[in-house]
Amino acid sequence: MNEYLWEFAQKLPSENQFQVILKSALSISASSKADVGKTNNKWMCRKCKTLWMHGYFHVDEVASTNRYDKLIEKCQNKSSRTRKQQAYLDYLTSRKRVTVKYTCKLCSYKNTCHHR
């Protein structure tokens, strides 16, 4: 029964904010009781289960720390590096990523995602 409620909630239109709230409320109640699989937080708000594709969110980019940037710059400025130093630089540059904060306009919950 709850699988049908989940399908019904996904087929509802989301033309205005009230329809999106109704859709998210149905999705929450259906997903908590039905076996619909694990919901992906990259596609929807963790709190109200509103899909990001409906457009009710605000995006902010969180700047990286100066300490981390200085470590990378310090390693890159060396003219000749040992294997260990090169491996450390490769490790630092591979771990550097952009943190994006999605703020849901319906419930004001802040979701963070890391992108490379």
C-alpha atoms as one frame of an Amber mdcrd trajectory, in Angstrom:
protein
   0.000   0.000   0.000   2.763   2.452   0.915   4.616   1.710  -2.316   1.559
   3.019  -4.158   1.553   6.129  -1.974   5.228   6.666  -2.865   4.468   6.363
  -6.590   1.476   8.689  -6.234   3.585  11.277  -4.408   6.228  11.179  -7.130
   3.612  11.778  -9.850   2.077  14.828  -8.169   2.788  18.127  -9.938   5.091
  20.602  -8.240   4.079  23.890  -9.806   3.872  25.918  -6.581   5.205  25.746
  -3.053   2.064  24.210  -1.536   2.099  21.297  -3.985   5.758  20.687  -3.182
   4.995  20.660   0.564   2.157  18.165   0.013   4.398  16.050  -2.185   7.211
  16.040   0.371   4.817  15.177   3.223   3.459  12.212   1.265   6.993  11.155
   0.349   8.108  11.267   3.984   5.204   9.180   5.243   5.491   6.699   2.378
   9.281   6.320   2.561   9.269   5.725   6.313   6.728   2.892   6.034   7.381
   1.479   2.570  10.351  -0.404   1.215  11.453   2.164  -1.375  15.177   1.802
  -0.817  17.636   4.259   0.607  16.928   7.848  -0.410  19.849   9.699  -1.936
  20.667  12.952  -0.151  22.327  14.331  -3.275  18.888  14.447  -4.933  16.687
  15.553  -2.055  16.604  17.375   1.250  17.429  15.122   4.186  14.726  16.590
   6.399  11.635  17.188   4.233  12.540  14.894   1.273  11.919  17.647  -1.302
  13.696  16.871  -4.558  16.278  19.460  -5.582  14.991  19.403  -9.170  11.881
  21.329  -8.039  14.071  24.376  -7.485  13.207  25.231  -3.881  16.786  25.615
  -2.663  19.613  28.107  -2.404  23.254  27.192  -3.096  26.303  28.615  -1.313
  29.902  27.601  -1.930  31.954  27.161   1.229  35.519  28.367   0.795  38.398
  26.026   1.520  40.652  26.678   4.478  43.712  28.867   4.096  45.836  26.365
   5.993  45.154  23.640   3.442  45.796  25.998   0.512  49.098  27.104   2.048
  50.225  23.484   2.449  49.564  22.808  -1.241  51.265  26.040  -2.296  54.293
  25.277  -0.110  54.683  21.834  -1.690  54.231  23.161  -5.224  56.834  25.912
  -4.796  59.664  23.445  -4.228  61.780  23.103  -7.360  62.798  19.486  -6.807
  60.730  17.110  -4.730  61.522  13.683  -3.402  59.175  10.783  -4.072  57.711
  11.150  -0.616  57.102  14.878  -1.097  55.555  14.279  -4.532  53.281  11.597
  -3.097  52.239  13.994  -0.331  51.493  16.733  -2.887  49.459  14.297  -4.981
  47.559  13.269  -1.872  46.817  16.888  -0.924  45.628  17.856  -4.399  43.452
  14.756  -4.717  41.765  15.490  -1.372  41.033  19.120  -2.245  37.363  19.521
  -3.032  34.679  22.142  -3.120  32.061  22.073  -0.399  28.611  23.198  -1.481
  25.843  24.041   0.968  22.247  23.586  -0.224  19.665  25.413   1.890  16.120
  24.121   1.473  13.626  26.974   1.085  10.778  24.896   2.508  12.251  23.701
   5.807  15.463  25.822   6.004  17.602  22.705   6.506  21.210  23.049   5.373
  22.622  20.096   3.415  26.300  19.929   2.503  27.816  18.078  -0.429  31.436
  17.650  -1.419  32.374  17.926  -5.087  35.777  17.371  -6.618
